[in-house]
PDB file of C-alpha atoms in Angstrom:
ATOM      1  CA  SER A 373       7.547  64.201  24.246  1.00 64.00           C
ATOM      2  CA  ARG A 374      10.444  61.804  23.688  1.00 71.00           C
ATOM      3  CA  PHE A 375       8.524  60.104  20.844  1.00 72.00           C
ATOM      4  CA  PHE A 376       8.224  63.309  18.790  1.00 78.00           C
ATOM      5  CA  LYS A 377      11.911  64.025  19.440  1.00 76.00           C
ATOM      6  CA  ARG A 378      12.612  60.549  17.977  1.00 74.00           C
ATOM      7  CA  GLN A 379      14.206  59.413  21.226  1.00 73.00           C
ATOM      8  CA  ASN A 380      11.686  56.611  21.836  1.00 78.00           C
ATOM      9  CA  GLU A 381       9.499  54.225  19.860  1.00 79.00           C
ATOM     10  CA  HIS A 382       5.692  54.446  19.743  1.00 78.00           C
ATOM     11  CA  PRO A 383       4.255  54.737  23.280  1.00 75.00           C
ATOM     12  CA  GLN A 384       2.288  51.755  24.535  1.00 76.00           C
ATOM     13  CA  PHE A 385      -1.416  52.203  25.224  1.00 74.00           C
ATOM     14  CA  LYS A 386      -2.179  52.144  28.957  1.00 72.00           C
ATOM     15  CA  SER A 387      -5.808  51.574  29.896  1.00 73.00           C
ATOM     16  CA  LYS A 388      -7.224  53.252  32.997  1.00 68.00           C
ATOM     17  CA  LYS A 389      -8.897  49.891  33.753  1.00 68.00           C
ATOM     18  CA  SER A 390      -5.535  48.142  34.094  1.00 71.00           C
ATOM     19  CA  PRO A 391      -4.788  47.049  37.702  1.00 66.00           C
ATOM     20  CA  LYS A 392      -1.214  48.324  37.248  1.00 70.00           C
ATOM     21  CA  GLN A 393      -0.935  52.109  37.183  1.00 80.00           C
ATOM     22  CA  ARG A 394       2.059  54.417  37.673  1.00 83.00           C
ATOM     23  CA  TYR A 395       3.267  57.946  37.111  1.00 84.00           C
ATOM     24  CA  THR A 396       6.604  59.652  37.819  1.00 88.00           C
ATOM     25  CA  PRO A 397       6.640  63.434  38.395  1.00 87.00           C
ATOM     26  CA  GLN A 398      10.023  65.216  38.456  1.00 90.00           C
ATOM     27  CA  CYS A 399      10.954  67.373  41.439  1.00 87.00           C
ATOM     28  CA  THR A 400      10.992  71.070  40.471  1.00 87.00           C
ATOM     29  CA  ASP A 401      10.582  74.058  42.817  1.00 87.00           C
ATOM     30  CA  ASN A 402      10.087  71.717  45.804  1.00 87.00           C
ATOM     31  CA  ASN A 403       6.852  70.290  44.371  1.00 89.00           C
ATOM     32  CA  ILE A 404       7.822  66.943  45.971  1.00 90.00           C
ATOM     33  CA  ALA A 405       8.536  67.011  49.709  1.00 89.00           C
ATOM     34  CA  VAL A 406       8.176  64.852  52.813  1.00 88.00           C
ATOM     35  CA  SER A 407       6.822  66.286  56.058  1.00 84.00           C
ATOM     36  CA  GLY A 408       6.233  63.809  58.875  1.00 83.00           C
ATOM     37  CA  ASN A 409       3.774  61.208  57.637  1.00 85.00           C
ATOM     38  CA  CYS A 410       2.639  63.382  54.719  1.00 88.00           C
ATOM     39  CA  LEU A 411       4.028  63.453  51.192  1.00 89.00           C
ATOM     40  CA  LYS A 412       3.587  66.438  48.897  1.00 90.00           C
ATOM     41  CA  LEU A 413       3.042  65.426  45.269  1.00 90.00           C
ATOM     42  CA  PRO A 414       2.252  67.444  42.123  1.00 89.00           C
ATOM     43  CA  LYS A 415      -1.498  67.568  41.310  1.00 86.00           C
ATOM     44  CA  LEU A 416      -2.305  65.584  44.477  1.00 86.00           C
ATOM     45  CA  GLY A 417      -1.083  67.925  47.206  1.00 88.00           C
ATOM     46  CA  LEU A 418      -0.464  66.451  50.674  1.00 90.00           C
ATOM     47  CA  VAL A 419      -1.016  62.692  50.913  1.00 89.00           C
ATOM     48  CA  LYS A 420      -0.730  60.673  54.128  1.00 90.00           C
ATOM     49  CA  PHE A 421       1.545  57.645  53.909  1.00 88.00           C
ATOM     50  CA  ALA A 422       3.162  54.993  56.098  1.00 84.00           C
ATOM     51  CA  ASP A 423       6.730  56.220  56.503  1.00 69.00           C
ATOM     52  CA  SER A 424       9.271  53.506  55.702  1.00 69.00           C
ATOM     53  CA  ARG A 425      12.578  55.221  56.494  1.00 74.00           C
ATOM     54  CA  GLU A 426      14.177  58.653  56.718  1.00 79.00           C
ATOM     55  CA  MET A 427      14.765  60.434  53.415  1.00 81.00           C
ATOM     56  CA  LYS A 428      18.382  61.446  52.788  1.00 84.00           C
ATOM     57  CA  GLY A 429      19.780  63.673  50.056  1.00 87.00           C
ATOM     58  CA  ARG A 430      18.085  65.741  47.368  1.00 90.00           C
ATOM     59  CA  ILE A 431      14.798  64.435  45.949  1.00 91.00           C
ATOM     60  CA  LEU A 432      14.908  63.947  42.151  1.00 93.00           C
ATOM     61  CA  ASN A 433      11.530  62.331  41.454  1.00 92.00           C
ATOM     62  CA  ALA A 434       8.804  60.154  42.917  1.00 92.00           C
ATOM     63  CA  THR A 435       7.119  57.170  41.275  1.00 92.00           C
ATOM     64  CA  VAL A 436       3.581  56.400  42.420  1.00 91.00           C
ATOM     65  CA  ARG A 437       2.412  52.852  41.679  1.00 90.00           C
ATOM     66  CA  ARG A 438      -0.825  50.989  42.142  1.00 89.00           C
ATOM     67  CA  LYS A 439      -0.172  47.279  42.481  1.00 89.00           C
ATOM     68  CA  PRO A 440      -2.614  44.602  41.221  1.00 88.00           C
ATOM     69  CA  SER A 441      -3.634  44.124  44.872  1.00 88.00           C
ATOM     70  CA  GLY A 442      -5.052  47.659  44.846  1.00 87.00           C
ATOM     71  CA  LYS A 443      -2.394  49.053  47.206  1.00 89.00           C
ATOM     72  CA  PHE A 444      -0.550  52.269  46.375  1.00 90.00           C
ATOM     73  CA  PHE A 445       3.223  52.652  46.819  1.00 90.00           C
ATOM     74  CA  VAL A 446       5.577  55.558  46.217  1.00 91.00           C
ATOM     75  CA  SER A 447       9.299  55.219  45.456  1.00 90.00           C
ATOM     76  CA  ILE A 448      11.328  58.395  45.979  1.00 90.00           C
ATOM     77  CA  LEU A 449      14.612  58.752  44.090  1.00 92.00           C
ATOM     78  CA  CYS A 450      17.173  60.802  46.033  1.00 91.00           C
ATOM     79  CA  GLU A 451      20.688  61.981  45.212  1.00 90.00           C
ATOM     80  CA  GLU A 452      23.240  61.673  48.017  1.00 88.00           C
ATOM     81  CA  GLU A 453      26.921  60.994  48.552  1.00 87.00           C
ATOM     82  CA  ILE A 454      27.699  57.335  49.082  1.00 83.00           C
ATOM     83  CA  CYS A 455      30.271  56.551  51.767  1.00 84.00           C
ATOM     84  CA  GLU A 456      32.601  53.683  50.895  1.00 84.00           C
ATOM     85  CA  LEU A 457      32.359  50.703  53.228  1.00 84.00           C
ATOM     86  CA  PRO A 458      35.444  49.875  55.329  1.00 88.00           C
ATOM     87  CA  LYS A 459      37.819  47.333  53.772  1.00 90.00           C
ATOM     88  CA  THR A 460      37.593  43.774  55.088  1.00 88.00           C
ATOM     89  CA  ASP A 461      40.394  42.170  53.000  1.00 88.00           C
ATOM     90  CA  SER A 462      38.036  39.244  52.510  1.00 90.00           C
ATOM     91  CA  ALA A 463      36.916  37.399  49.380  1.00 91.00           C
ATOM     92  CA  VAL A 464      34.104  34.888  48.986  1.00 91.00           C
ATOM     93  CA  GLY A 465      32.778  32.564  46.302  1.00 91.00           C
ATOM     94  CA  ILE A 466      29.061  31.758  46.200  1.00 87.00           C
ATOM     95  CA  ASP A 467      27.465  28.603  44.793  1.00 86.00           C
ATOM     96  CA  LEU A 468      23.740  29.117  44.167  1.00 85.00           C
ATOM     97  CA  GLY A 469      21.413  26.147  44.387  1.00 81.00           C
ATOM     98  CA  ILE A 470      17.889  24.924  45.060  1.00 82.00           C
ATOM     99  CA  THR A 471      18.269  22.762  48.184  1.00 81.00           C
ATOM    100  CA  ASP A 472      20.604  25.335  49.768  1.00 84.00           C
ATOM    101  CA  PHE A 473      19.967  28.789  48.344  1.00 86.00           C
ATOM    102  CA  ALA A 474      23.618  29.860  48.672  1.00 86.00           C
ATOM    103  CA  VAL A 475      26.715  27.948  49.787  1.00 87.00           C
ATOM    104  CA  MET A 476      29.710  30.160  50.618  1.00 88.00           C
ATOM    105  CA  SER A 477      33.313  29.195  50.001  1.00 89.00           C
ATOM    106  CA  ASP A 478      33.901  29.422  53.776  1.00 86.00           C
ATOM    107  CA  GLY A 479      31.414  26.566  54.273  1.00 86.00           C
ATOM    108  CA  SER A 480      28.443  28.594  55.538  1.00 87.00           C
ATOM    109  CA  ARG A 481      25.043  27.838  54.039  1.00 87.00           C
ATOM    110  CA  ASN A 482      21.806  29.782  53.539  1.00 85.00           C
ATOM    111  CA  ASP A 483      18.656  27.685  53.466  1.00 83.00           C
ATOM    112  CA  ASN A 484      16.093  27.937  50.693  1.00 81.00           C
ATOM    113  CA  ASN A 485      12.918  29.166  52.380  1.00 78.00           C
ATOM    114  CA  HIS A 486      10.606  28.016  49.544  1.00 78.00           C
ATOM    115  CA  PHE A 487       8.383  31.088  49.842  1.00 80.00           C
ATOM    116  CA  THR A 488       6.053  30.083  47.000  1.00 78.00           C
ATOM    117  CA  ARG A 489       5.783  26.475  48.195  1.00 78.00           C
ATOM    118  CA  GLN A 490       4.669  27.637  51.661  1.00 80.00           C
ATOM    119  CA  MET A 491       1.734  29.488  50.081  1.00 86.00           C
ATOM    120  CA  GLU A 492       1.156  27.058  47.198  1.00 86.00           C
ATOM    121  CA  GLU A 493      -1.954  25.276  48.505  1.00 89.00           C
ATOM    122  CA  ARG A 494      -3.681  28.523  49.475  1.00 92.00           C
ATOM    123  CA  LEU A 495      -2.784  30.106  46.128  1.00 92.00           C
ATOM    124  CA  ARG A 496      -4.141  27.101  44.246  1.00 93.00           C
ATOM    125  CA  ARG A 497      -7.414  27.256  46.192  1.00 95.00           C
ATOM    126  CA  GLU A 498      -7.899  30.999  45.655  1.00 95.00           C
ATOM    127  CA  GLN A 499      -6.989  30.764  41.953  1.00 95.00           C
ATOM    128  CA  ARG A 500      -9.650  28.067  41.477  1.00 96.00           C
ATOM    129  CA  LYS A 501     -12.172  30.461  43.039  1.00 96.00           C
ATOM    130  CA  LEU A 502     -10.983  33.161  40.639  1.00 96.00           C
ATOM    131  CA  ALA A 503     -11.529  30.854  37.649  1.00 96.00           C
ATOM    132  CA  ARG A 504     -15.069  30.071  38.855  1.00 96.00           C
ATOM    133  CA  ARG A 505     -15.842  33.792  39.249  1.00 95.00           C
ATOM    134  CA  ALA A 506     -14.595  34.421  35.698  1.00 95.00           C
ATOM    135  CA  LEU A 507     -16.807  31.623  34.361  1.00 95.00           C
ATOM    136  CA  ALA A 508     -19.832  32.981  36.252  1.00 94.00           C
ATOM    137  CA  ALA A 509     -19.259  36.475  34.833  1.00 94.00           C
ATOM    138  CA  GLU A 510     -18.969  35.059  31.312  1.00 93.00           C
ATOM    139  CA  LYS A 511     -22.271  33.178  31.669  1.00 94.00           C
ATOM    140  CA  ARG A 512     -23.990  36.381  32.820  1.00 93.00           C
ATOM    141  CA  GLY A 513     -22.500  38.319  29.902  1.00 93.00           C
ATOM    142  CA  ILE A 514     -20.515  40.677  32.156  1.00 92.00           C
ATOM    143  CA  THR A 515     -16.998  41.827  31.281  1.00 91.00           C
ATOM    144  CA  LEU A 516     -14.359  40.932  33.870  1.00 90.00           C
ATOM    145  CA  SER A 517     -13.534  44.597  34.470  1.00 86.00           C
ATOM    146  CA  GLU A 518     -17.159  45.149  35.589  1.00 89.00           C
ATOM    147  CA  ALA A 519     -17.621  41.875  37.517  1.00 92.00           C
ATOM    148  CA  ARG A 520     -17.322  42.907  41.172  1.00 93.00           C
ATOM    149  CA  ASN A 521     -16.969  39.392  42.594  1.00 94.00           C
ATOM    150  CA  TYR A 522     -14.237  38.598  40.071  1.00 94.00           C
ATOM    151  CA  GLN A 523     -12.332  41.820  40.812  1.00 93.00           C
ATOM    152  CA  LYS A 524     -12.596  41.226  44.560  1.00 94.00           C
ATOM    153  CA  GLN A 525     -11.169  37.713  44.189  1.00 95.00           C
ATOM    154  CA  ARG A 526      -8.493  38.939  41.747  1.00 94.00           C
ATOM    155  CA  ARG A 527      -7.245  41.418  44.357  1.00 94.00           C
ATOM    156  CA  LYS A 528      -7.201  38.643  46.959  1.00 94.00           C
ATOM    157  CA  VAL A 529      -5.005  36.454  44.735  1.00 95.00           C
ATOM    158  CA  ALA A 530      -2.784  39.457  43.944  1.00 94.00           C
ATOM    159  CA  ARG A 531      -2.288  40.123  47.677  1.00 94.00           C
ATOM    160  CA  LEU A 532      -1.076  36.538  48.161  1.00 93.00           C
ATOM    161  CA  HIS A 533       1.416  36.873  45.284  1.00 92.00           C
ATOM    162  CA  GLU A 534       2.510  40.236  46.709  1.00 92.00           C
ATOM    163  CA  ARG A 535       3.061  38.680  50.141  1.00 91.00           C
ATOM    164  CA  VAL A 536       5.284  35.960  48.660  1.00 90.00           C
ATOM    165  CA  ALA A 537       7.258  38.561  46.663  1.00 89.00           C
ATOM    166  CA  ASN A 538       7.744  40.751  49.754  1.00 89.00           C
ATOM    167  CA  GLN A 539       8.997  37.810  51.838  1.00 89.00           C
ATOM    168  CA  ARG A 540      11.450  36.813  49.115  1.00 88.00           C
ATOM    169  CA  ASN A 541      12.635  40.400  48.604  1.00 88.00           C
ATOM    170  CA  GLU A 542      13.254  40.920  52.329  1.00 90.00           C
ATOM    171  CA  PHE A 543      15.294  37.699  52.502  1.00 88.00           C
ATOM    172  CA  LEU A 544      17.385  38.681  49.458  1.00 89.00           C
ATOM    173  CA  ASN A 545      17.960  42.225  50.766  1.00 89.00           C
ATOM    174  CA  LYS A 546      19.226  41.002  54.145  1.00 90.00           C
ATOM    175  CA  LEU A 547      21.460  38.354  52.563  1.00 89.00           C
ATOM    176  CA  SER A 548      22.967  40.719  49.956  1.00 89.00           C
ATOM    177  CA  ILE A 549      23.689  43.415  52.594  1.00 89.00           C
ATOM    178  CA  GLU A 550      25.412  40.858  54.829  1.00 90.00           C
ATOM    179  CA  ILE A 551      27.580  39.579  51.951  1.00 90.00           C
ATOM    180  CA  VAL A 552      28.583  43.067  50.731  1.00 89.00           C
ATOM    181  CA  LYS A 553      29.442  44.371  54.212  1.00 91.00           C
ATOM    182  CA  ASN A 554      31.699  41.431  55.061  1.00 90.00           C
ATOM    183  CA  HIS A 555      33.573  40.921  51.764  1.00 90.00           C
ATOM    184  CA  ASP A 556      35.547  43.102  49.352  1.00 90.00           C
ATOM    185  CA  ILE A 557      35.553  40.577  46.489  1.00 90.00           C
ATOM    186  CA  ILE A 558      32.457  38.511  45.650  1.00 89.00           C
ATOM    187  CA  CYS A 559      32.489  35.781  42.986  1.00 89.00           C
ATOM    188  CA  ILE A 560      29.250  34.145  41.814  1.00 85.00           C
ATOM    189  CA  GLU A 561      28.928  31.413  39.208  1.00 78.00           C
ATOM    190  CA  ASP A 562      27.413  32.468  35.888  1.00 78.00           C
ATOM    191  CA  LEU A 563      24.212  30.436  35.525  1.00 75.00           C
ATOM    192  CA  ASN A 564      22.163  30.022  32.354  1.00 71.00           C
ATOM    193  CA  VAL A 565      18.861  30.582  34.153  1.00 71.00           C
ATOM    194  CA  LYS A 566      16.796  30.827  30.945  1.00 73.00           C
ATOM    195  CA  GLY A 567      18.147  27.510  29.751  1.00 73.00           C
ATOM    196  CA  MET A 568      17.533  25.841  33.120  1.00 72.00           C
ATOM    197  CA  MET A 569      13.945  27.166  33.175  1.00 70.00           C
ATOM    198  CA  ARG A 570      13.211  25.010  30.113  1.00 75.00           C
ATOM    199  CA  ASN A 571      13.383  21.975  32.414  1.00 72.00           C
ATOM    200  CA  HIS A 572       9.750  21.774  33.562  1.00 75.00           C
ATOM    201  CA  LYS A 573      10.763  19.744  36.626  1.00 72.00           C
ATOM    202  CA  LEU A 574      12.996  22.550  37.912  1.00 71.00           C
ATOM    203  CA  ALA A 575      11.281  25.656  36.511  1.00 73.00           C
ATOM    204  CA  LYS A 576       9.011  26.294  39.517  1.00 75.00           C
ATOM    205  CA  SER A 577      11.836  25.811  42.039  1.00 75.00           C
ATOM    206  CA  ILE A 578      14.205  28.061  40.056  1.00 71.00           C
ATOM    207  CA  SER A 579      11.556  30.765  39.790  1.00 75.00           C
ATOM    208  CA  ASP A 580      10.968  30.582  43.547  1.00 74.00           C
ATOM    209  CA  VAL A 581      14.637  30.993  44.559  1.00 76.00           C
ATOM    210  CA  SER A 582      15.120  34.017  42.247  1.00 78.00           C
ATOM    211  CA  TRP A 583      18.909  33.830  41.799  1.00 75.00           C
ATOM    212  CA  THR A 584      18.903  36.724  39.322  1.00 74.00           C
ATOM    213  CA  SER A 585      17.401  39.078  41.920  1.00 78.00           C
ATOM    214  CA  LEU A 586      20.252  38.366  44.349  1.00 77.00           C
ATOM    215  CA  VAL A 587      22.913  39.000  41.692  1.00 77.00           C
ATOM    216  CA  SER A 588      21.270  42.265  40.569  1.00 78.00           C
ATOM    217  CA  LYS A 589      21.244  43.606  44.144  1.00 70.00           C
TER     218      LYS A 589
END
């Protein structure tokens, strides 16, 4: 392993009871392949999956994840030639904010959809239920990993958080693709997000807009 070759530090312990699980097999001798709505994986064989889009290029590896909501996802890393986008001879500056998510130098604006705020009341209600289930399990002397009602409610809360994250990610993907396709030069202000998060009045709003995710895309 990489640890014994002194390429990594001590490996972190990963409990099988953890709601987050993942493994990444490498593709060798076509042990990872996609056929219709079935995915071939090492040690698992053929697994049915909901196809998201057509696979292009040579498969390098596949990462199987179990989210806290209990859903399983697979990310397939492929190697392919990237075609350069046509030149637009256009440049744009972007001002990121909270009221308007992004204001372009050409005057166009992108509204802040407040994904977390839209789900805030429901999240608060379900999290209160989760706290009550945890208290009930503690009174009965049951560990949370074995408390069925607690685990059921935990997955429900996780699905709500996952829904918010998916909505935000879809919005950021569409916006970033539109900006990249239409401009050759993109300038974005350098924000001290960590410093701004120290302001408790703005922290929740800054976390919801997720400026860093847009820049990293």
